[in-house]
Short mmCIF file of C-alpha atoms in Angstrom, two decimals:
data_model
loop_
_atom_site.label_atom_id
_atom_site.label_comp_id
_atom_site.label_asym_id
_atom_site.label_seq_id
_atom_site.Cartn_x
_atom_site.Cartn_y
_atom_site.Cartn_z
CA MET A 1 11.41 67.66 28.97
CA SER A 2 14.75 68.68 27.50
CA SER A 3 15.99 67.95 24.02
CA ARG A 4 19.42 66.50 23.43
CA LYS A 5 21.85 68.75 21.68
CA GLU A 6 25.30 67.61 20.66
CA VAL A 7 27.92 70.14 21.65
CA MET A 8 31.51 70.04 20.50
CA ALA A 9 33.92 70.02 23.42
CA PRO A 10 36.19 73.07 23.66
CA GLY A 11 39.33 72.45 21.69
CA ALA A 12 37.93 69.30 20.05
CA ARG A 13 39.38 68.54 16.62
CA ARG A 14 37.03 69.01 13.66
CA PRO A 15 38.14 67.23 10.46
CA ALA A 16 36.66 70.05 8.36
CA ASP A 17 38.94 72.60 10.00
CA PHE A 18 42.05 71.16 8.38
CA TRP A 19 40.47 71.58 4.96
CA ILE A 20 39.39 75.16 5.76
CA PHE A 21 42.98 75.85 6.79
CA PHE A 22 44.22 74.05 3.67
CA VAL A 23 42.05 76.14 1.31
CA GLY A 24 43.03 79.41 2.97
CA GLN A 25 46.74 78.66 2.82
CA THR A 26 46.48 77.46 -0.78
CA ALA A 27 45.00 80.83 -1.73
CA SER A 28 47.69 82.64 0.25
CA ASN A 29 50.39 80.54 -1.39
CA LEU A 30 49.04 81.41 -4.83
CA GLY A 31 49.40 85.10 -4.05
CA THR A 32 52.90 84.57 -2.65
CA SER A 33 53.89 82.79 -5.85
CA PHE A 34 53.37 86.02 -7.78
CA THR A 35 55.79 87.80 -5.46
CA ARG A 36 58.31 84.95 -5.57
CA PHE A 37 58.35 85.16 -9.36
CA ALA A 38 58.19 88.95 -9.64
CA LEU A 39 60.68 90.13 -7.00
CA PRO A 40 63.87 88.72 -8.59
CA LEU A 41 62.74 90.07 -11.96
CA ILE A 42 62.25 93.55 -10.48
CA VAL A 43 65.68 93.49 -8.85
CA TYR A 44 67.38 92.16 -11.98
CA LYS A 45 65.63 94.75 -14.18
CA LEU A 46 66.71 97.55 -11.82
CA THR A 47 70.33 96.44 -11.39
CA GLY A 48 71.32 93.56 -13.74
CA SER A 49 73.65 92.36 -10.97
CA SER A 50 74.14 88.94 -9.35
CA LEU A 51 75.26 90.70 -6.16
CA ASN A 52 71.98 92.60 -5.91
CA LEU A 53 70.07 89.34 -6.32
CA ALA A 54 72.22 87.90 -3.54
CA ILE A 55 71.54 90.88 -1.27
CA THR A 56 67.79 90.36 -1.73
CA THR A 57 68.15 86.77 -0.57
CA ALA A 58 70.35 87.85 2.34
CA ALA A 59 67.76 90.45 3.41
CA THR A 60 65.12 87.72 3.37
CA MET A 61 67.13 85.38 5.59
CA LEU A 62 68.74 87.79 8.09
CA PRO A 63 65.58 88.06 10.24
CA TYR A 64 66.02 84.39 11.16
CA LEU A 65 69.39 85.23 12.67
CA PHE A 66 68.22 88.38 14.41
CA PHE A 67 64.78 87.38 15.69
CA GLY A 68 64.11 83.70 14.95
CA LEU A 69 64.86 82.26 18.38
CA PHE A 70 62.82 84.83 20.27
CA ILE A 71 59.87 84.78 17.89
CA GLY A 72 59.61 81.00 18.20
CA ALA A 73 59.59 81.21 21.98
CA TRP A 74 57.03 84.00 21.92
CA VAL A 75 54.72 82.06 19.57
CA ASP A 76 54.47 79.31 22.18
CA ARG A 77 53.07 81.88 24.65
CA VAL A 78 50.24 83.43 22.63
CA ASP A 79 47.01 82.58 20.83
CA ARG A 80 48.39 81.16 17.58
CA LYS A 81 45.24 81.72 15.56
CA ARG A 82 45.03 85.42 16.44
CA LEU A 83 48.75 85.83 15.78
CA MET A 84 48.46 84.29 12.30
CA MET A 85 45.54 86.56 11.41
CA LEU A 86 47.29 89.75 12.55
CA THR A 87 50.48 88.72 10.78
CA ASP A 88 48.68 88.19 7.49
CA LEU A 89 47.02 91.60 7.75
CA ALA A 90 50.43 93.21 8.28
CA ARG A 91 51.95 91.29 5.37
CA ALA A 92 49.17 92.51 3.07
CA VAL A 93 50.00 96.12 3.92
CA VAL A 94 53.77 95.73 3.57
CA VAL A 95 53.77 93.96 0.19
CA THR A 96 51.41 96.58 -1.25
CA THR A 97 54.10 99.25 -0.83
CA ILE A 98 56.16 97.84 -3.72
CA PRO A 99 53.62 98.45 -6.52
CA VAL A 100 52.63 101.77 -4.92
CA MET A 101 56.25 102.99 -4.86
CA ALA A 102 56.75 101.72 -8.42
CA ALA A 103 53.66 103.59 -9.61
CA PHE A 104 55.15 106.84 -8.29
CA GLY A 105 58.60 106.08 -9.74
CA ARG A 106 60.12 105.80 -6.28
CA LEU A 107 60.97 102.11 -6.16
CA THR A 108 64.66 101.43 -5.43
CA PRO A 109 66.65 98.27 -4.62
CA LEU A 110 67.06 99.56 -1.06
CA TRP A 111 63.28 99.74 -0.61
CA ILE A 112 62.95 96.19 -1.94
CA TYR A 113 65.56 94.96 0.54
CA GLY A 114 63.61 96.62 3.35
CA VAL A 115 60.31 95.05 2.28
CA ALA A 116 61.99 91.64 1.94
CA PHE A 117 63.40 92.00 5.47
CA VAL A 118 60.07 93.02 7.05
CA GLN A 119 58.08 90.39 5.14
CA ALA A 120 60.52 87.69 6.20
CA THR A 121 60.26 88.79 9.83
CA LEU A 122 56.47 88.60 9.70
CA GLY A 123 56.81 85.26 7.93
CA ILE A 124 58.73 83.82 10.88
CA PHE A 125 55.79 84.63 13.14
CA PHE A 126 53.34 82.98 10.77
CA ASP A 127 55.45 79.94 9.88
CA SER A 128 56.29 79.18 13.52
CA ALA A 129 52.59 79.27 14.38
CA GLU A 130 51.57 77.30 11.28
CA PHE A 131 54.07 74.53 12.02
CA ALA A 132 52.72 74.30 15.56
CA VAL A 133 49.00 74.25 14.68
CA ILE A 134 49.01 71.40 12.15
CA PRO A 135 49.30 68.72 14.89
CA SER A 136 46.15 70.27 16.43
CA LEU A 137 44.23 69.79 13.18
CA VAL A 138 45.16 66.17 12.33
CA ARG A 139 46.09 62.95 14.11
CA THR A 140 49.76 62.12 14.62
CA ASP A 141 49.49 59.21 12.16
CA ASP A 142 48.33 61.66 9.49
CA LEU A 143 51.10 64.23 9.94
CA VAL A 144 53.22 63.18 6.95
CA ALA A 145 50.17 63.05 4.67
CA ALA A 146 48.88 66.40 5.99
CA ASN A 147 52.25 68.08 5.56
CA GLY A 148 52.51 66.55 2.11
CA ARG A 149 49.12 68.00 1.17
CA VAL A 150 50.04 71.43 2.53
CA GLN A 151 53.35 71.38 0.70
CA ALA A 152 51.72 70.09 -2.48
CA SER A 153 49.12 72.87 -2.34
CA TYR A 154 51.90 75.38 -1.85
CA SER A 155 53.67 74.02 -4.89
CA ALA A 156 50.51 73.80 -6.99
CA ALA A 157 50.11 77.49 -6.29
CA GLN A 158 53.74 78.00 -7.29
CA VAL A 159 52.95 76.29 -10.62
CA ILE A 160 49.87 78.35 -11.39
CA GLY A 161 51.24 81.65 -10.09
CA PRO A 162 54.32 81.94 -12.34
CA LEU A 163 52.35 80.73 -15.36
CA LEU A 164 49.71 83.40 -14.77
CA GLY A 165 52.47 85.86 -13.95
CA GLY A 166 54.19 85.14 -17.26
CA VAL A 167 50.98 86.13 -19.03
CA LEU A 168 50.15 89.07 -16.79
CA VAL A 169 53.56 90.75 -17.26
CA LEU A 170 52.48 91.24 -20.88
CA LEU A 171 49.45 93.19 -19.64
CA MET A 172 50.67 95.06 -16.55
CA PRO A 173 53.90 96.22 -14.87
CA VAL A 174 55.75 93.49 -12.98
CA PRO A 175 55.38 95.23 -9.56
CA ALA A 176 51.58 95.24 -9.96
CA LEU A 177 51.64 91.45 -9.46
CA MET A 178 52.19 92.16 -5.75
CA TYR A 179 48.54 93.23 -5.41
CA PHE A 180 47.53 89.59 -5.88
CA ASP A 181 49.74 88.62 -2.94
CA ALA A 182 48.17 91.29 -0.74
CA GLY A 183 44.66 90.07 -1.57
CA SER A 184 45.59 86.47 -0.86
CA PHE A 185 46.69 87.33 2.68
CA LEU A 186 43.18 88.65 3.31
CA VAL A 187 41.72 85.34 2.11
CA SER A 188 43.97 83.54 4.59
CA VAL A 189 42.68 85.77 7.41
CA ALA A 190 39.07 84.93 6.51
CA SER A 191 39.76 81.17 6.48
CA LEU A 192 41.48 81.27 9.86
CA ALA A 193 38.49 83.11 11.31
CA LEU A 194 36.27 80.15 10.31
CA ILE A 195 38.34 77.54 12.17
CA ARG A 196 36.77 76.40 15.47
CA THR A 197 39.41 73.89 16.58
CA ARG A 198 41.62 75.34 19.31
CA LEU A 199 45.01 75.98 17.72
CA SER A 200 46.93 76.69 20.90
CA GLN A 201 47.61 74.31 23.77
CA ALA A 202 44.14 73.27 24.82
CA GLY A 203 43.61 73.35 28.56
CA GLU A 204 47.30 73.42 29.35
CA LYS A 205 48.54 75.86 31.99
CA ARG A 206 52.18 76.73 31.68
CA GLU A 207 54.34 78.43 34.24
CA ARG A 208 55.10 81.96 33.07
CA THR A 209 58.84 82.08 32.44
CA HIS A 210 61.27 84.62 31.04
CA ILE A 211 61.46 84.48 27.25
CA VAL A 212 65.23 83.97 27.38
CA ARG A 213 64.63 80.85 29.46
CA ASP A 214 62.18 79.62 26.82
CA VAL A 215 64.73 80.22 24.08
CA VAL A 216 67.39 78.35 26.02
CA GLU A 217 64.98 75.46 26.57
CA GLY A 218 64.33 75.23 22.83
CA LEU A 219 68.04 75.39 22.03
CA ARG A 220 68.88 72.73 24.61
CA TYR A 221 66.19 70.46 23.23
CA VAL A 222 67.41 70.70 19.63
CA LEU A 223 71.12 70.59 20.42
CA GLY A 224 70.62 67.75 22.90
CA HIS A 225 68.72 65.54 20.46
CA PRO A 226 71.07 63.68 18.06
CA VAL A 227 68.67 63.66 15.11
CA LEU A 228 67.44 67.25 15.45
CA ARG A 229 71.00 68.50 15.98
CA ASP A 230 72.36 66.64 12.94
CA ILE A 231 69.50 67.77 10.69
CA SER A 232 70.21 71.40 11.57
CA ALA A 233 73.97 71.02 11.09
CA MET A 234 73.60 69.27 7.75
CA MET A 235 71.10 71.78 6.43
CA ALA A 236 73.30 74.70 7.51
CA LEU A 237 76.06 73.29 5.32
CA VAL A 238 73.78 72.44 2.40
CA ASN A 239 72.09 75.84 2.51
CA PHE A 240 75.44 77.61 2.66
CA VAL A 241 76.57 76.09 -0.62
CA ALA A 242 73.25 75.57 -2.44
CA THR A 243 71.38 78.83 -1.83
CA THR A 244 73.12 80.40 -4.84
CA VAL A 245 71.34 78.00 -7.20
CA ASP A 246 67.91 79.45 -6.39
CA THR A 247 69.14 83.00 -5.81
CA GLN A 248 70.73 83.26 -9.26
CA LEU A 249 68.06 81.38 -11.23
CA VAL A 250 66.96 84.50 -13.12
CA LEU A 251 70.56 85.26 -14.09
CA PHE A 252 71.33 81.64 -15.04
CA ALA A 253 68.17 81.34 -17.12
CA THR A 254 68.67 84.58 -19.03
CA VAL A 255 72.44 84.18 -19.57
CA ARG A 256 72.95 80.42 -19.93
CA LEU A 257 69.55 79.27 -21.25
CA ARG A 258 68.74 82.54 -23.09
CA ALA A 259 65.27 82.51 -21.54
CA SER A 260 62.68 85.26 -21.88
CA TYR A 261 60.79 86.55 -18.83
CA ALA A 262 57.91 84.22 -19.68
CA GLN A 263 60.32 81.27 -19.87
CA VAL A 264 61.79 82.26 -16.50
CA ALA A 265 58.24 82.03 -15.15
CA TRP A 266 57.93 78.53 -16.63
CA LEU A 267 61.11 77.50 -14.81
CA TYR A 268 59.60 78.55 -11.49
CA ALA A 269 56.43 76.69 -12.40
CA ALA A 270 58.35 73.54 -13.42
CA GLY A 271 60.16 73.46 -10.09
CA SER A 272 56.82 73.58 -8.36
CA VAL A 273 55.36 70.80 -10.52
CA GLY A 274 58.07 68.52 -9.17
CA VAL A 275 57.21 69.59 -5.65
CA VAL A 276 53.51 68.88 -6.18
CA ILE A 277 54.18 65.36 -7.45
CA LEU A 278 56.73 64.35 -4.82
CA GLY A 279 54.85 66.23 -2.10
CA LEU A 280 51.79 64.05 -2.74
CA LEU A 281 53.99 60.95 -2.87
CA ALA A 282 55.83 61.81 0.36
CA GLY A 283 53.51 59.80 2.60
CA VAL A 284 53.60 56.76 0.30
CA LEU A 285 57.38 56.82 -0.02
CA ARG A 286 57.83 57.28 3.72
CA LYS A 287 55.65 54.23 4.49
CA ARG A 288 57.72 52.07 2.15
CA TRP A 289 61.21 53.29 3.07
CA SER A 290 62.82 54.73 6.17
CA PHE A 291 63.35 58.42 6.82
CA SER A 292 67.06 58.07 6.21
CA GLN A 293 66.60 56.27 2.89
CA VAL A 294 64.07 58.77 1.55
CA ALA A 295 65.48 62.04 2.88
CA LEU A 296 69.20 61.55 2.40
CA SER A 297 68.86 59.90 -1.00
CA ALA A 298 66.61 62.73 -2.17
CA LEU A 299 69.19 65.30 -1.11
CA MET A 300 72.04 63.50 -2.89
CA LEU A 301 69.98 63.20 -6.08
CA HIS A 302 69.21 66.89 -5.68
CA GLY A 303 72.94 67.63 -5.92
CA LEU A 304 73.37 65.38 -8.94
CA LEU A 305 70.62 67.23 -10.80
CA ILE A 306 72.21 70.60 -9.99
CA ILE A 307 75.33 69.40 -11.82
CA ALA A 308 73.27 68.26 -14.81
CA PHE A 309 71.37 71.56 -14.83
CA ALA A 310 74.61 73.53 -14.75
CA PHE A 311 75.93 71.96 -17.96
CA THR A 312 72.77 72.07 -20.05
CA GLN A 313 72.37 74.81 -22.64
CA THR A 314 69.00 73.63 -23.96
CA TYR A 315 66.13 75.44 -22.28
CA TRP A 316 63.66 72.56 -22.47
CA ILE A 317 66.10 70.06 -20.94
CA GLY A 318 66.85 72.58 -18.22
CA LEU A 319 63.11 72.97 -17.62
CA ALA A 320 62.71 69.22 -17.00
CA LEU A 321 65.79 69.02 -14.78
CA TRP A 322 64.70 72.00 -12.71
CA GLY A 323 61.25 70.49 -12.22
CA LEU A 324 62.61 67.21 -10.86
CA ASN A 325 65.19 69.06 -8.81
CA GLY A 326 62.54 71.07 -6.98
CA GLY A 327 60.62 67.93 -6.08
CA LEU A 328 63.64 66.20 -4.56
CA GLY A 329 64.51 69.20 -2.43
CA ILE A 330 61.06 69.45 -0.91
CA LEU A 331 60.82 65.70 -0.35
CA PHE A 332 63.63 66.10 2.15
CA ASN A 333 61.92 69.06 3.83
CA ILE A 334 58.58 67.27 4.22
CA ASN A 335 60.20 64.28 5.88
CA THR A 336 62.35 66.32 8.25
CA GLY A 337 59.42 68.57 9.18
CA SER A 338 57.17 65.60 9.90
CA LEU A 339 59.93 63.96 11.90
CA ARG A 340 60.26 67.05 14.10
CA GLN A 341 56.49 67.20 14.63
CA ALA A 342 56.43 63.54 15.68
CA ILE A 343 59.35 63.92 18.08
CA VAL A 344 58.76 67.28 19.74
CA PRO A 345 56.11 67.86 22.45
CA ASN A 346 53.45 70.42 21.50
CA HIS A 347 54.46 73.11 23.98
CA LEU A 348 57.94 73.25 22.39
CA LEU A 349 56.93 73.15 18.72
CA GLY A 350 57.10 76.90 18.04
CA ARG A 351 60.52 77.20 19.64
CA VAL A 352 61.90 74.07 18.02
CA ILE A 353 60.94 75.06 14.47
CA SER A 354 62.44 78.53 15.02
CA VAL A 355 65.63 77.11 16.52
CA ALA A 356 65.85 74.63 13.66
CA GLY A 357 65.31 77.44 11.16
CA VAL A 358 67.95 79.65 12.72
CA LEU A 359 70.50 76.84 12.82
CA ALA A 360 69.72 75.53 9.32
CA TRP A 361 69.33 78.88 7.59
CA SER A 362 71.98 80.88 9.45
CA ALA A 363 74.49 80.38 6.66
CA ILE A 364 72.18 81.42 3.79
CA PRO A 365 72.95 85.18 3.80
CA LEU A 366 76.71 84.60 3.71
CA GLY A 367 76.34 81.75 1.20
CA ALA A 368 74.19 83.89 -1.10
CA LEU A 369 76.63 86.79 -0.98
CA LEU A 370 79.68 84.58 -1.58
CA GLY A 371 77.92 82.79 -4.43
CA GLY A 372 76.97 86.08 -6.06
CA TYR A 373 80.52 87.35 -5.59
CA ALA A 374 81.96 84.13 -7.10
CA ILE A 375 79.82 84.56 -10.20
CA GLU A 376 80.78 88.24 -10.50
CA ARG A 377 84.50 87.45 -10.14
CA THR A 378 84.69 84.35 -12.35
CA GLY A 379 82.02 85.25 -14.86
CA ASN A 380 81.37 81.50 -14.96
CA VAL A 381 77.95 80.59 -13.57
CA VAL A 382 78.30 77.02 -14.89
CA LEU A 383 81.42 76.34 -12.81
CA VAL A 384 79.81 77.77 -9.67
CA TYR A 385 76.66 75.67 -10.12
CA ALA A 386 78.66 72.49 -10.77
CA VAL A 387 80.78 72.90 -7.63
CA ILE A 388 77.61 73.51 -5.62
CA GLY A 389 76.06 70.30 -6.98
CA ALA A 390 79.10 68.21 -6.04
CA LEU A 391 79.14 69.56 -2.48
CA THR A 392 75.38 68.94 -2.17
CA ILE A 393 76.04 65.25 -2.85
CA LEU A 394 78.97 64.93 -0.45
CA ILE A 395 77.37 66.61 2.58
CA PRO A 396 74.37 64.23 3.06
CA LEU A 397 76.62 61.28 2.20
CA ALA A 398 78.87 62.21 5.13
CA PHE A 399 75.88 62.68 7.47
CA SER A 400 74.52 59.24 6.59
CA PHE A 401 77.16 57.90 9.00
CA THR A 402 75.69 59.91 11.90
CA ALA A 403 72.39 59.56 13.78
CA LEU A 404 70.58 60.64 10.58
CA GLY A 405 71.54 57.33 9.03
CA HIS A 406 69.20 55.54 11.48
CA ALA A 407 66.82 58.28 12.60
CA GLU A 408 63.95 55.84 13.26
CA ARG A 409 65.74 54.58 16.38
CA TYR A 410 65.13 57.97 17.99
CA ILE A 411 61.35 57.97 17.57
CA THR A 412 59.45 56.70 20.60
CA LYS A 413 55.79 56.12 21.27
CA GLY A 414 53.84 58.80 23.05
CA THR A 415 56.01 61.75 22.11
CA ASP A 416 52.96 64.02 22.26
CA SER A 417 52.77 63.74 26.02
CA ALA A 418 53.25 66.89 28.05
CA ASP A 419 56.02 65.37 30.12
CA ALA A 420 58.22 64.57 27.12
CA THR A 421 60.53 67.49 27.80
CA GLY A 422 63.98 66.03 27.20
CA PRO A 423 65.83 64.54 24.28
CA LEU A 424 64.56 61.12 23.25
CA ARG A 425 66.76 58.07 23.48
CA PRO A 426 66.98 55.13 21.04
CA THR A 427 64.30 52.55 21.78
CA SER A 428 65.75 49.62 19.88
CA ILE A 429 68.56 48.55 17.59
CA GLY A 430 67.93 47.03 14.20
#
């Protein structure tokens, strides 16, 4: 007489696994928030130069140009869970070198650029895999809400991290904050080890192809799809002009707003508060209004607030404007990310997010350097910020007359199917 025992089918989705993933990434994001706050301060303290701040940003983005396409294709070939765990272990080691070098008096801007470059490269591996595993953890109908929760947790960590960092810099050297980031990567590894849901393509056998062919397939998919192509083109333009606003925040805050290091930390935290609020509201807003209405309007308002931020000289007004500004920017990202996940078949997700990243972020290094150079040459950070804000309004306004103005027409039912390999066509008008 045998007893019945319920066994979970291989690859079956467990609701608890999303929350395990969520907790692990929240912890990791908290650690990363210390680095995000501390790194520009370290560079600015070492150099006092807007160009050096710009070079740090360029070093962070260049890996997308050099490796992004191939990493995305490779991620679609391997065990995503194992890849994410190994990547986090490597990131923990790399980030630890900054406080170690600082402790021995050997830390230089060049070393920081190198660490930023390596960390960004490892981040492409992790982010490509993370983007691709979320659809394995939740139902398609829950993608916007799930992405909103992940983004909100990221931003909640970005609120707490700078606030704690602002206190901790009174007690320890700024580079020592990087130890928190290293520890958080280890927490992420532990959480991933607990997940039982299969995070790669369950039961699917793919023909082994050359990686260049996989890259070309991802490029053809993105460039052949009107919505995906226009999103990438628009974001390349927006990132080219707007990256300077974030890159030079430390300089703007200290020069224009006369902020202390603690107040700079509060600015980072305020930006993340806006992201938390609008990240949690993303699903609600998306159910009430169309993608085009939410995403494009958010981006245009984002530009308007950059202009307002540029002309304020009162720290507390700037704090409020920066908080709202951060929320509007991420509201666009959540909607575009969820749209990609809903459109793209699973076996292409890693490649598509990498292709999208390369196309959208390709202009950031040059934009950051030109923005830093413009501030150095003019000595007028207000003028540079104001021009950036105006262009950030005009770019999405122009793209509202393209396929992005009616993106919902390009979403079809059943886009998760394995045979959905080509660009989708409009299903209806109106």
